[in-house]
Each structure stands twice: as structure tokens, then as C-alpha cells.
Amino acid sequence: MTKSINLTLKVWRQPGSQSSGRLETYEARDISTDMSFLEMLDVINEQLTLEGAEPIAFDHDCREGICGTCGAVVNGRPHGPEKGTTLCQLHMRHFSDGDTIVIEPWRARAFAVIKDLAVDSSALDRLIQAGGYISASTGGAPDGNAILVPQETAELAMDAAACIGCGACVAACPNASAMLFVGAKVSHLALLPQGKPEAARRVAQMVREMDRLGFGNCTNERECEAECPKEINITNIARLNREFLKARFFSSEK
Amino acid sequence: MNWIVQTFASSVGKKTMMAVTGLGFCLFLAAHLAGNLSLYVGRQTFNAYAEHLHSLEPLVKVMEAGLLFFAAVHVITGLVLFYQNFTARPSRYAVTRSAGGRSVGSRTMPYTGILLLGFVVYHLLNFHFVDKTGTTIYDIVAAAFTDPVTVGLYVCAMIVAAFHVSHGFWSAFQTLGANHPKYMPLIQGAGLVFSLLVGLGFGLLPVYLLAVS
Ligand code: HEM
Ligand code: SF4
Ligand code: FES
């Protein structure tokens, strides 16, 4: 049933990437529990605009959990407290009247804050450019069926391909490591026949780029898989490690 | 850069070194524990075990050199990873909350590791770099554990070791890419059992020796 709740928000405000930021407190009055978290922020922003204040900058696009653009750390939890949910799909019914909610941007050396909650996560694009693709011509749609892929393998690859590149794994990792993201991309392509020919070069280059971009090292804390909105499994990180060792010691890839 | 250097200097390479050396230590702990259980039997058995071990002198020397090399790799790489992971997030969160992935063991790896390093140095000074003329190793050990403070220190160190291994064991398999839907639960269970064995097996020894002294 629809209810209205009142909340206290503590939101990270930072005018630009070079400036310092701080948490500012806002009162959110009469928030419908049918609203999404981002709609709640829209309401606050309308209020701020009417008051002549600067609205809170935050990233969003599809608002249906598929593009990977949105995301903020809510009370210490990337994308909020609900399992398998992006911030845009998080509903206010999961909060209670009188709650205080602390909202912070993704924090990692490899992700710079652009403004408030908006973060430059182009480091993930750079990782894709380093090898998260195939360059073989795979023909048209009918040619896709010419190479048989066992159902189980296809499922594993599709599970890995569900990654939307939101960066929550990096935000959740105590070491700000991007291993779940890279593990998902490496797994998705290494599992399929179209991705195999370039598997060794892909993993070698993606790991090199990941280190160069200043992400941390994985220590198997498992916070990433617990926070990932697409519930990407850490077996993908194990596969990344396997693929890396295989590429380094058993391929001619330098 | 040479491909071998590049491999081990990379994030996954450093993790691999941690996993291989860490599992090496687990093997050492298992052997060390098996040998030390003879302390429960008594003076003769333990001294006989120690003598037998030293009759394999060249092998023991090689193993010691290997352990020292592994320790250097494990400690230096561990400290580098600790530093790099700390600096990978220059501005910290105001609020942090676990989603349930971390364990007490995983959270404290660098700290339990540093404590273990301190303990290993102390332990070697106690029982390795001592004058053994005119006495036996059993007498040295038994004499040391008549002091309740020493016993307390050893018990605490073994609890620390148990936590380190409780995460380290399965983590090393995951790092080496050995995560299999059938075997991972077994590996995790074995890690917990092994950490309990290390904690109880080593930890109760000094208490037992204090009690019978
Ligand atoms: C009895 C001695 C020890 C045993 C059995 C042991 C075992 C292990 C194992 C199995 C791992 C997991 C490796 C992985 O996750 O891939 C590990 C990790 C670690 N060890 Fe030890 N270790 C010991 C002593 C030490 C010492 C003396 C230090 C001193 C600094 C240390 C520091 C660390 C650190 C920082 C990690 C985490 C590495 C990472 O970032 O993944 N350990 N240890
Ligand atoms: S692995 Fe999950 S948390 Fe990480 S970027 Fe992909 S979808 Fe987001
Ligand atoms: S806005 Fe697209 S996933 Fe949230």
C-alpha cells in the first residue's frame, strides 16, 4: 500500500573533480513509497531548484536496470540494501519513516568524482578497449548457429554477459579492485568459440590495463558478488586467474 | 620488461605468489603439527622425533632455506599488496557496511599476517637460536611453558594463525583458479577444519605443558 515517509538525507556534495566535498543534510518530506530512489532524488532536486540552490548531480539513463549508468553508495551499500537491484530499481518502500540515508559516490582512485554523486567511470571503457571484444568476423545471424555451443557453456557465458558495467563491484570492493568486471568480460568471451582465438591476448592486455589504471588487487573478500546488481559470480574471477596463468605460461603472448 | 618479471609483477601474478607460498606454509604447518603432537606423548618420544629430524640434516637445511625464501616472498608481496590496496581508494567512505562477503579472517589478513611475522621471529628466538648443549629440546620447550605469560602469548598467536588460515586456505585455491561448483564447498570446509586444527592443535600444547609442569 502506498504510504508517505519522511527521511533525512546526508548527500555528498562536491562542486567539481578538483574541489573538496562534504556531506550536506536535506529533509525529504512526503516521499511516496512507490517512488524509486532516483525519483526521490528528483523530488529533492525540484525543491532545491525552486529554492535557487544547486541540484544534486547524479548519473542515470534507462532507469530500468539495464544500462549500468546509475549508482551511488547508500548507507555503505552500493546500489542500496536490496540484493540484485540497481539504484534506479530500488524502491522507497524498502525504507522506513524517519530513516537517515547517507548517499555517497563510488569511491576508487580509478573513478574520479565529476560532481556530487556523478562519477567518471570511463576506466571501465578503457578496460573494454584493452581487449573486451572480438575482432573476428562472425558473419550474419544464421552463421551464429553454424558453430554448436553446448547449452551449459552458453548459460555460463550469458551469466557473465549480464554484467552492465555499472562499477558497483569496484565501489563495494574493500580494495577498489575491478576483478569482477574484468572476470565477467574475460569469461563471457573465453567461454565461446568466437572469443577463444583472442583469449590469451585479451586476458593479458586487460589485466595489464587494469593494473595501469590504478585499481586495487583482489583479496577474495567476496563483497563484489554480494553487491553486483546482476549477481555475477566470483567463479568468473577464478576463470580470469586461470585464463591469465594459461596465457602467461602456455601461450606465445608476451 | 621481461615476460616473467611482468607476470609476477602484475596484480594476478602477485596474488599467485601469495597463494603458492601461503599453501606452502599450510603444508609446513601440517607437518610441524604432526611432529609436535609427539609432545603429548612425552619427553622421550619428542626428543626421539627431534633427533630423527636432525639425522636428515641436508634435507632439513634445504627445507629451511625454502621456507625462508617463501617467507620473504609472502611477507614482501603481502606488504606491497596491502599498500597498493590501501592507496587504491584515496578518499574513504563515510559509511561502510558489508553485504556479507567478508569474514573476520578476510578482513584482518594483513594484520594477522604482520602479527604472525612477529610471532615467528619470537618463536625462532625461543626454540631455534638457543644453546642446546647439555640439555634436550624437550627440556627447553617444557621450561619455556612453565611461564604463564609465554603460554598466553603462544595461545594468542595460534588464534591469530587460525584466523589467517581460515580465509587464506580457500582464498589460495580461488586465486589459483581452482573454483569448481563441486569442490569449492569441500575446500572451504577443509580450510575451516584446518584452521581449527591449527588453533587447537598448536594452541593447547603450551597449556598442556603448563598443566603437567
Ligand atoms: C604460518 C604462517 C602463514 C600461513 C600458513 C599463511 C597462509 C596464507 C595463505 C594461504 C594466504 C592466501 C593467499 C591467497 O589469498 O591467494 C595468505 C595471504 C596473506 N598473508 Fe599469509 N600466511 C602466513 C604468514 C604470513 C605472514 C608472516 C605475513 C606477514 C606480513 C602474511 C601476510 C599475508 C597477507 C597480507 C595475505 C593477503 C594477501 C592478499 O592480498 O591476498 N602471512 N597467507
Ligand atoms: S560485475 Fe556486476 S557490479 Fe561489476 S560492473 Fe558488472 S554488473 Fe556492475
Ligand atoms: S539508470 Fe540504467 S541501470 Fe540504473
mmCIF file of C-alpha atoms in Angstrom, chain B residues 107-212:
data_model
loop_
_atom_site.group_PDB
_atom_site.id
_atom_site.type_symbol
_atom_site.label_atom_id
_atom_site.label_comp_id
_atom_site.label_asym_id
_atom_site.label_seq_id
_atom_site.Cartn_x
_atom_site.Cartn_y
_atom_site.Cartn_z
ATOM 1 C CA ARG B 107 39.122 -8.500 6.898
ATOM 2 C CA THR B 108 42.203 -8.957 9.039
ATOM 3 C CA MET B 109 44.633 -10.732 6.649
ATOM 4 C CA PRO B 110 47.364 -8.043 6.610
ATOM 5 C CA TYR B 111 47.140 -7.513 10.388
ATOM 6 C CA THR B 112 47.112 -11.199 11.344
ATOM 7 C CA GLY B 113 49.952 -11.635 8.840
ATOM 8 C CA ILE B 114 52.122 -8.949 10.465
ATOM 9 C CA LEU B 115 51.386 -10.385 13.931
ATOM 10 C CA LEU B 116 52.384 -13.828 12.662
ATOM 11 C CA LEU B 117 55.664 -12.440 11.355
ATOM 12 C CA GLY B 118 56.399 -11.040 14.821
ATOM 13 C CA PHE B 119 55.447 -14.354 16.387
ATOM 14 C CA VAL B 120 57.638 -16.405 14.038
ATOM 15 C CA VAL B 121 60.689 -14.278 14.930
ATOM 16 C CA TYR B 122 59.909 -14.623 18.664
ATOM 17 C CA HIS B 123 59.294 -18.366 18.289
ATOM 18 C CA LEU B 124 62.595 -18.953 16.462
ATOM 19 C CA LEU B 125 64.481 -16.963 19.116
ATOM 20 C CA ASN B 126 62.804 -19.125 21.769
ATOM 21 C CA PHE B 127 63.450 -22.564 20.373
ATOM 22 C CA HIS B 128 65.714 -22.402 17.314
ATOM 23 C CA PHE B 129 68.504 -19.939 18.047
ATOM 24 C CA VAL B 130 69.199 -21.272 21.562
ATOM 25 C CA ASP B 131 72.144 -23.062 23.086
ATOM 26 C CA LYS B 132 71.200 -26.742 23.104
ATOM 27 C CA THR B 133 74.367 -28.120 24.761
ATOM 28 C CA GLY B 134 73.788 -30.106 27.922
ATOM 29 C CA THR B 135 70.026 -30.113 27.577
ATOM 30 C CA THR B 136 67.348 -31.531 25.263
ATOM 31 C CA ILE B 137 64.825 -29.715 23.119
ATOM 32 C CA TYR B 138 62.023 -31.140 25.279
ATOM 33 C CA ASP B 139 63.531 -29.562 28.386
ATOM 34 C CA ILE B 140 63.875 -26.190 26.635
ATOM 35 C CA VAL B 141 60.244 -26.304 25.489
ATOM 36 C CA ALA B 142 58.918 -27.564 28.833
ATOM 37 C CA ALA B 143 60.901 -24.912 30.733
ATOM 38 C CA ALA B 144 59.593 -22.127 28.474
ATOM 39 C CA PHE B 145 55.990 -23.183 29.069
ATOM 40 C CA THR B 146 56.225 -23.037 32.849
ATOM 41 C CA ASP B 147 55.722 -19.287 32.396
ATOM 42 C CA PRO B 148 52.007 -18.429 32.056
ATOM 43 C CA VAL B 149 52.836 -15.236 30.099
ATOM 44 C CA THR B 150 54.693 -17.245 27.440
ATOM 45 C CA VAL B 151 51.830 -19.739 27.326
ATOM 46 C CA GLY B 152 49.336 -16.865 26.897
ATOM 47 C CA LEU B 153 51.382 -15.369 24.060
ATOM 48 C CA TYR B 154 51.534 -18.696 22.231
ATOM 49 C CA VAL B 155 47.797 -19.308 22.612
ATOM 50 C CA CYS B 156 47.014 -15.832 21.251
ATOM 51 C CA ALA B 157 49.422 -16.330 18.342
ATOM 52 C CA MET B 158 47.716 -19.594 17.423
ATOM 53 C CA ILE B 159 44.281 -17.950 17.450
ATOM 54 C CA VAL B 160 45.719 -15.321 15.100
ATOM 55 C CA ALA B 161 47.150 -18.078 12.884
ATOM 56 C CA ALA B 162 43.773 -19.852 12.813
ATOM 57 C CA PHE B 163 42.039 -16.684 11.559
ATOM 58 C CA HIS B 164 44.729 -16.093 8.912
ATOM 59 C CA VAL B 165 44.358 -19.631 7.599
ATOM 60 C CA SER B 166 40.537 -19.622 7.830
ATOM 61 C CA HIS B 167 40.478 -17.165 4.910
ATOM 62 C CA GLY B 168 43.852 -17.955 3.373
ATOM 63 C CA PHE B 169 43.218 -21.610 2.603
ATOM 64 C CA TRP B 170 40.181 -21.327 0.310
ATOM 65 C CA SER B 171 41.349 -17.951 -0.962
ATOM 66 C CA ALA B 172 44.549 -19.514 -2.298
ATOM 67 C CA PHE B 173 42.537 -22.057 -4.317
ATOM 68 C CA GLN B 174 40.314 -19.308 -5.727
ATOM 69 C CA THR B 175 43.426 -17.289 -6.639
ATOM 70 C CA LEU B 176 44.932 -20.237 -8.484
ATOM 71 C CA GLY B 177 41.692 -20.565 -10.440
ATOM 72 C CA ALA B 178 40.504 -23.709 -8.665
ATOM 73 C CA ASN B 179 36.884 -22.782 -8.064
ATOM 74 C CA HIS B 180 34.632 -25.660 -9.015
ATOM 75 C CA PRO B 181 30.952 -25.995 -8.081
ATOM 76 C CA LYS B 182 31.550 -29.495 -6.687
ATOM 77 C CA TYR B 183 34.851 -28.953 -4.917
ATOM 78 C CA MET B 184 34.699 -25.351 -3.638
ATOM 79 C CA PRO B 185 32.375 -26.159 -0.701
ATOM 80 C CA LEU B 186 34.758 -29.007 0.261
ATOM 81 C CA ILE B 187 37.786 -26.720 0.012
ATOM 82 C CA GLN B 188 36.077 -24.093 2.178
ATOM 83 C CA GLY B 189 35.095 -26.729 4.719
ATOM 84 C CA ALA B 190 38.634 -28.172 4.714
ATOM 85 C CA GLY B 191 40.000 -24.649 5.304
ATOM 86 C CA LEU B 192 37.813 -24.183 8.371
ATOM 87 C CA VAL B 193 38.685 -27.626 9.742
ATOM 88 C CA PHE B 194 42.383 -26.990 9.090
ATOM 89 C CA SER B 195 42.281 -23.601 10.831
ATOM 90 C CA LEU B 196 40.578 -25.212 13.839
ATOM 91 C CA LEU B 197 43.206 -27.972 13.884
ATOM 92 C CA VAL B 198 45.983 -25.363 13.768
ATOM 93 C CA GLY B 199 44.355 -23.272 16.507
ATOM 94 C CA LEU B 200 43.528 -26.167 18.823
ATOM 95 C CA GLY B 201 46.433 -28.482 17.965
ATOM 96 C CA PHE B 202 49.170 -25.896 18.468
ATOM 97 C CA GLY B 203 47.245 -23.745 20.935
ATOM 98 C CA LEU B 204 46.527 -26.468 23.502
ATOM 99 C CA LEU B 205 50.136 -27.750 23.550
ATOM 100 C CA PRO B 206 51.580 -24.952 25.710
ATOM 101 C CA VAL B 207 48.525 -25.144 28.000
ATOM 102 C CA TYR B 208 49.037 -28.905 28.403
ATOM 103 C CA LEU B 209 52.748 -28.487 29.142
ATOM 104 C CA LEU B 210 51.974 -25.766 31.708
ATOM 105 C CA ALA B 211 49.394 -28.036 33.332
ATOM 106 C CA VAL B 212 51.777 -31.003 33.674
#
